[in-house]
């Protein structure tokens, strides 16, 4: 295929040898399958976003550290230079997060480097060597759904132990490899200690997973893993291998249990709508 403009510099520098085909394209990035020597990898080309998109990111960016005081001041003033630095920081966030998460033992694609605004990383494949499907695209047995839920909850725990929350975790940000689920897409990763909405985002992430996998294993709807791990995190007692039960007794005078359950149902309905939309697009 014709080399996309965003990948031409990588070919010229010898980082990759060939662009094989596009893998997916979203609002923030386009991903291509590329060849580097004898290895098949993927390259994520970030798109430049309009100023309107920056306003939608404020909640995610709270608590993030910016490299350099000048950049931080410019971002705070929303100057032209500041907007450019904000865009650079947004792209760098996923790269930094991937390296941290790999070191922490989280199941994420292995990063191979960041070149000219392009993230080159491992291509997650299925058992036959094809690009792995998303969790939202596969049918599961109740037993497999429970196992995937267990594995994914453990990944969320490991993220939280190094102070990170995915922030947009759903069945469409998880790939299903031959060894189980792999979490992807981290440009919106949230600081657990520095973001006022951290708890809400963590619970939403876990609720999204529970809502989707609970379609095959309804008993998951009666679990409270997000609340349990956050309580341990706040108490300074959460560890990567902390034993979780899924049981939690919230203070009913402060917590609206009906609202929490409703958020799970809302997440479940959203997952169904997304799936139906993808199926309709595939038919077209």
mmCIF file of C-alpha atoms in Angstrom, residues 30-222:
data_model
loop_
_atom_site.group_PDB
_atom_site.id
_atom_site.type_symbol
_atom_site.label_atom_id
_atom_site.label_comp_id
_atom_site.label_asym_id
_atom_site.label_seq_id
_atom_site.Cartn_x
_atom_site.Cartn_y
_atom_site.Cartn_z
ATOM 1 C CA UNK A 30 -4.796 5.645 12.973
ATOM 2 C CA UNK A 31 -3.050 2.301 13.493
ATOM 3 C CA UNK A 32 -1.167 0.451 10.732
ATOM 4 C CA UNK A 33 0.406 -2.984 10.543
ATOM 5 C CA UNK A 34 4.059 -2.547 9.584
ATOM 6 C CA UNK A 35 7.121 -4.692 8.986
ATOM 7 C CA UNK A 36 10.413 -4.052 10.731
ATOM 8 C CA UNK A 37 12.980 -6.538 9.480
ATOM 9 C CA UNK A 38 11.423 -9.944 10.083
ATOM 10 C CA UNK A 39 9.045 -8.628 12.744
ATOM 11 C CA UNK A 40 5.441 -7.579 12.199
ATOM 12 C CA UNK A 41 4.427 -4.707 14.449
ATOM 13 C CA UNK A 42 1.879 -1.929 14.562
ATOM 14 C CA UNK A 43 2.385 1.816 14.310
ATOM 15 C CA UNK A 44 0.010 4.285 15.937
ATOM 16 C CA UNK A 45 -0.094 7.625 14.146
ATOM 17 C CA UNK A 46 -1.665 10.305 16.330
ATOM 18 C CA UNK A 47 -3.942 12.815 14.687
ATOM 19 C CA UNK A 48 -3.834 16.540 15.412
ATOM 20 C CA UNK A 49 -7.030 17.526 17.145
ATOM 21 C CA UNK A 50 -9.010 20.757 17.095
ATOM 22 C CA UNK A 51 -9.170 23.125 20.058
ATOM 23 C CA UNK A 52 -12.662 21.800 20.865
ATOM 24 C CA UNK A 53 -11.151 18.435 21.726
ATOM 25 C CA UNK A 54 -8.820 19.975 24.289
ATOM 26 C CA UNK A 55 -11.793 21.197 26.301
ATOM 27 C CA UNK A 56 -13.092 17.633 26.501
ATOM 28 C CA UNK A 57 -9.773 16.461 27.913
ATOM 29 C CA UNK A 58 -9.613 18.745 30.938
ATOM 30 C CA UNK A 59 -10.963 16.113 33.307
ATOM 31 C CA UNK A 60 -8.340 13.583 32.208
ATOM 32 C CA UNK A 61 -5.399 15.980 32.306
ATOM 33 C CA UNK A 62 -5.910 17.121 35.873
ATOM 34 C CA UNK A 63 -2.959 16.049 37.979
ATOM 35 C CA UNK A 64 -0.645 15.250 35.077
ATOM 36 C CA UNK A 65 2.909 16.525 35.254
ATOM 37 C CA UNK A 66 4.213 18.656 32.394
ATOM 38 C CA UNK A 67 7.880 18.637 31.452
ATOM 39 C CA UNK A 68 9.206 22.158 32.030
ATOM 40 C CA UNK A 69 7.798 25.217 33.782
ATOM 41 C CA UNK A 70 7.571 27.213 30.567
ATOM 42 C CA UNK A 71 5.363 24.551 28.968
ATOM 43 C CA UNK A 72 3.190 24.362 32.078
ATOM 44 C CA UNK A 73 2.647 28.136 32.091
ATOM 45 C CA UNK A 74 1.860 28.194 28.377
ATOM 46 C CA UNK A 75 -0.665 25.377 28.730
ATOM 47 C CA UNK A 76 -2.287 27.199 31.635
ATOM 48 C CA UNK A 77 -2.650 30.358 29.511
ATOM 49 C CA UNK A 78 -4.001 28.352 26.535
ATOM 50 C CA UNK A 79 -1.679 30.216 24.168
ATOM 51 C CA UNK A 80 -0.907 28.902 20.685
ATOM 52 C CA UNK A 81 2.387 27.519 21.985
ATOM 53 C CA UNK A 82 0.547 26.134 25.013
ATOM 54 C CA UNK A 83 -1.986 24.304 22.866
ATOM 55 C CA UNK A 84 0.855 22.798 20.844
ATOM 56 C CA UNK A 85 2.605 21.640 24.031
ATOM 57 C CA UNK A 86 -0.663 20.272 25.353
ATOM 58 C CA UNK A 87 -1.021 18.195 22.201
ATOM 59 C CA UNK A 88 2.563 16.922 22.561
ATOM 60 C CA UNK A 89 1.977 16.059 26.221
ATOM 61 C CA UNK A 90 -1.248 14.223 25.341
ATOM 62 C CA UNK A 91 0.587 12.033 22.827
ATOM 63 C CA UNK A 92 3.555 11.397 25.131
ATOM 64 C CA UNK A 93 1.239 10.255 27.913
ATOM 65 C CA UNK A 94 0.399 6.934 26.280
ATOM 66 C CA UNK A 95 4.034 6.197 25.485
ATOM 67 C CA UNK A 96 5.145 6.882 29.057
ATOM 68 C CA UNK A 97 2.228 4.880 30.454
ATOM 69 C CA UNK A 98 2.978 1.826 28.313
ATOM 70 C CA UNK A 99 6.563 1.622 29.538
ATOM 71 C CA UNK A 100 5.467 2.024 33.169
ATOM 72 C CA UNK A 101 2.707 -0.556 32.812
ATOM 73 C CA UNK A 102 4.958 -3.139 31.179
ATOM 74 C CA UNK A 103 7.441 -2.783 34.039
ATOM 75 C CA UNK A 104 4.562 -3.244 36.489
ATOM 76 C CA UNK A 105 3.515 -6.498 34.820
ATOM 77 C CA UNK A 106 0.295 -5.182 33.295
ATOM 78 C CA UNK A 107 -0.901 -7.002 30.187
ATOM 79 C CA UNK A 108 -0.362 -4.273 27.565
ATOM 80 C CA UNK A 109 1.362 -4.300 24.147
ATOM 81 C CA UNK A 110 5.145 -4.010 24.334
ATOM 82 C CA UNK A 111 6.305 -0.577 23.121
ATOM 83 C CA UNK A 112 9.297 -0.440 20.779
ATOM 84 C CA UNK A 113 9.751 3.325 20.637
ATOM 85 C CA UNK A 114 8.244 6.680 19.792
ATOM 86 C CA UNK A 115 9.468 8.247 16.560
ATOM 87 C CA UNK A 116 8.292 11.463 14.866
ATOM 88 C CA UNK A 117 5.014 11.375 16.784
ATOM 89 C CA UNK A 118 4.396 7.687 15.990
ATOM 90 C CA UNK A 119 4.233 4.933 18.591
ATOM 91 C CA UNK A 120 5.630 1.610 17.358
ATOM 92 C CA UNK A 121 4.535 -1.352 19.457
ATOM 93 C CA UNK A 122 3.734 -5.044 19.550
ATOM 94 C CA UNK A 123 0.974 -6.315 17.295
ATOM 95 C CA UNK A 124 -1.320 -8.415 19.480
ATOM 96 C CA UNK A 125 -2.460 -11.451 17.503
ATOM 97 C CA UNK A 126 -4.815 -14.377 17.969
ATOM 98 C CA UNK A 127 -3.789 -18.035 18.032
ATOM 99 C CA UNK A 128 -3.614 -18.125 14.224
ATOM 100 C CA UNK A 129 -1.411 -15.058 13.902
ATOM 101 C CA UNK A 130 -4.091 -12.605 12.758
ATOM 102 C CA UNK A 131 -4.662 -9.305 14.547
ATOM 103 C CA UNK A 132 -6.514 -10.066 17.770
ATOM 104 C CA UNK A 133 -10.229 -9.204 18.041
ATOM 105 C CA UNK A 134 -11.580 -6.818 20.622
ATOM 106 C CA UNK A 135 -13.330 -8.226 23.655
ATOM 107 C CA UNK A 136 -16.539 -6.587 22.473
ATOM 108 C CA UNK A 137 -16.429 -8.621 19.267
ATOM 109 C CA UNK A 138 -16.256 -12.153 20.685
ATOM 110 C CA UNK A 139 -18.790 -14.551 22.159
ATOM 111 C CA UNK A 140 -17.889 -16.061 25.523
ATOM 112 C CA UNK A 141 -18.941 -18.874 27.807
ATOM 113 C CA UNK A 142 -19.852 -18.014 31.387
ATOM 114 C CA UNK A 143 -16.645 -19.622 32.624
ATOM 115 C CA UNK A 144 -14.469 -17.668 30.173
ATOM 116 C CA UNK A 145 -16.279 -14.418 31.003
ATOM 117 C CA UNK A 146 -15.543 -14.922 34.701
ATOM 118 C CA UNK A 147 -11.893 -15.731 33.962
ATOM 119 C CA UNK A 148 -11.470 -12.660 31.748
ATOM 120 C CA UNK A 149 -13.117 -10.533 34.423
ATOM 121 C CA UNK A 150 -10.693 -11.892 37.024
ATOM 122 C CA UNK A 151 -7.694 -11.197 34.792
ATOM 123 C CA UNK A 152 -8.849 -7.694 33.879
ATOM 124 C CA UNK A 153 -9.629 -6.728 37.461
ATOM 125 C CA UNK A 154 -6.067 -7.777 38.315
ATOM 126 C CA UNK A 155 -4.727 -5.503 35.558
ATOM 127 C CA UNK A 156 -6.729 -2.587 36.977
ATOM 128 C CA UNK A 157 -5.232 -3.331 40.413
ATOM 129 C CA UNK A 158 -1.697 -3.344 39.028
ATOM 130 C CA UNK A 159 -2.337 -0.041 37.259
ATOM 131 C CA UNK A 160 -3.692 1.496 40.441
ATOM 132 C CA UNK A 161 -0.687 0.275 42.419
ATOM 133 C CA UNK A 162 1.559 2.527 40.300
ATOM 134 C CA UNK A 163 -0.895 5.395 40.520
ATOM 135 C CA UNK A 164 -2.582 5.068 37.136
ATOM 136 C CA UNK A 165 -6.196 4.581 36.022
ATOM 137 C CA UNK A 166 -7.060 3.759 32.407
ATOM 138 C CA UNK A 167 -9.899 6.276 32.345
ATOM 139 C CA UNK A 168 -11.729 4.894 29.317
ATOM 140 C CA UNK A 169 -11.640 1.138 29.808
ATOM 141 C CA UNK A 170 -14.298 -0.884 28.030
ATOM 142 C CA UNK A 171 -14.701 -4.067 25.995
ATOM 143 C CA UNK A 172 -13.414 -2.103 22.991
ATOM 144 C CA UNK A 173 -10.105 -1.201 24.651
ATOM 145 C CA UNK A 174 -9.280 -4.838 25.340
ATOM 146 C CA UNK A 175 -7.857 -7.279 22.800
ATOM 147 C CA UNK A 176 -8.268 -11.046 23.149
ATOM 148 C CA UNK A 177 -4.978 -12.822 22.538
ATOM 149 C CA UNK A 178 -4.321 -16.568 22.809
ATOM 150 C CA UNK A 179 -3.236 -16.093 26.436
ATOM 151 C CA UNK A 180 -6.170 -13.905 27.408
ATOM 152 C CA UNK A 181 -7.069 -10.217 27.418
ATOM 153 C CA UNK A 182 -4.600 -7.391 26.681
ATOM 154 C CA UNK A 183 -5.442 -3.785 27.576
ATOM 155 C CA UNK A 184 -4.830 -1.059 24.968
ATOM 156 C CA UNK A 185 -5.318 2.696 24.347
ATOM 157 C CA UNK A 186 -3.868 4.865 27.116
ATOM 158 C CA UNK A 187 -3.748 8.505 25.937
ATOM 159 C CA UNK A 188 -6.425 9.387 28.504
ATOM 160 C CA UNK A 189 -4.725 7.631 31.447
ATOM 161 C CA UNK A 190 -5.503 9.329 34.765
ATOM 162 C CA UNK A 191 -3.378 10.098 37.821
ATOM 163 C CA UNK A 192 -4.971 8.259 40.734
ATOM 164 C CA UNK A 193 -3.555 10.612 43.351
ATOM 165 C CA UNK A 194 -3.745 13.901 41.446
ATOM 166 C CA UNK A 195 -7.161 13.814 39.788
ATOM 167 C CA UNK A 196 -10.315 14.675 41.728
ATOM 168 C CA UNK A 197 -12.360 12.395 39.469
ATOM 169 C CA UNK A 198 -9.998 9.422 39.878
ATOM 170 C CA UNK A 199 -12.348 7.325 41.997
ATOM 171 C CA UNK A 200 -15.294 7.906 39.673
ATOM 172 C CA UNK A 201 -13.187 6.970 36.642
ATOM 173 C CA UNK A 202 -11.872 3.830 38.309
ATOM 174 C CA UNK A 203 -15.388 2.709 39.202
ATOM 175 C CA UNK A 204 -16.567 3.458 35.669
ATOM 176 C CA UNK A 205 -13.732 1.367 34.216
ATOM 177 C CA UNK A 206 -14.566 -1.612 36.423
ATOM 178 C CA UNK A 207 -18.309 -1.159 35.891
ATOM 179 C CA UNK A 208 -17.802 -1.164 32.114
ATOM 180 C CA UNK A 209 -15.989 -4.492 32.305
ATOM 181 C CA UNK A 210 -18.577 -5.928 34.689
ATOM 182 C CA UNK A 211 -21.455 -4.715 32.524
ATOM 183 C CA UNK A 212 -20.050 -6.358 29.402
ATOM 184 C CA UNK A 213 -18.833 -9.650 30.863
ATOM 185 C CA UNK A 214 -21.914 -9.918 33.057
ATOM 186 C CA UNK A 215 -23.925 -10.575 29.894
ATOM 187 C CA UNK A 216 -22.481 -14.104 29.972
ATOM 188 C CA UNK A 217 -21.981 -14.419 33.723
ATOM 189 C CA UNK A 218 -24.760 -12.443 35.496
ATOM 190 C CA UNK A 219 -23.323 -13.264 38.919
ATOM 191 C CA UNK A 220 -20.634 -10.650 38.191
ATOM 192 C CA UNK A 221 -23.282 -7.946 38.640
ATOM 193 C CA UNK A 222 -23.236 -8.687 42.367
#
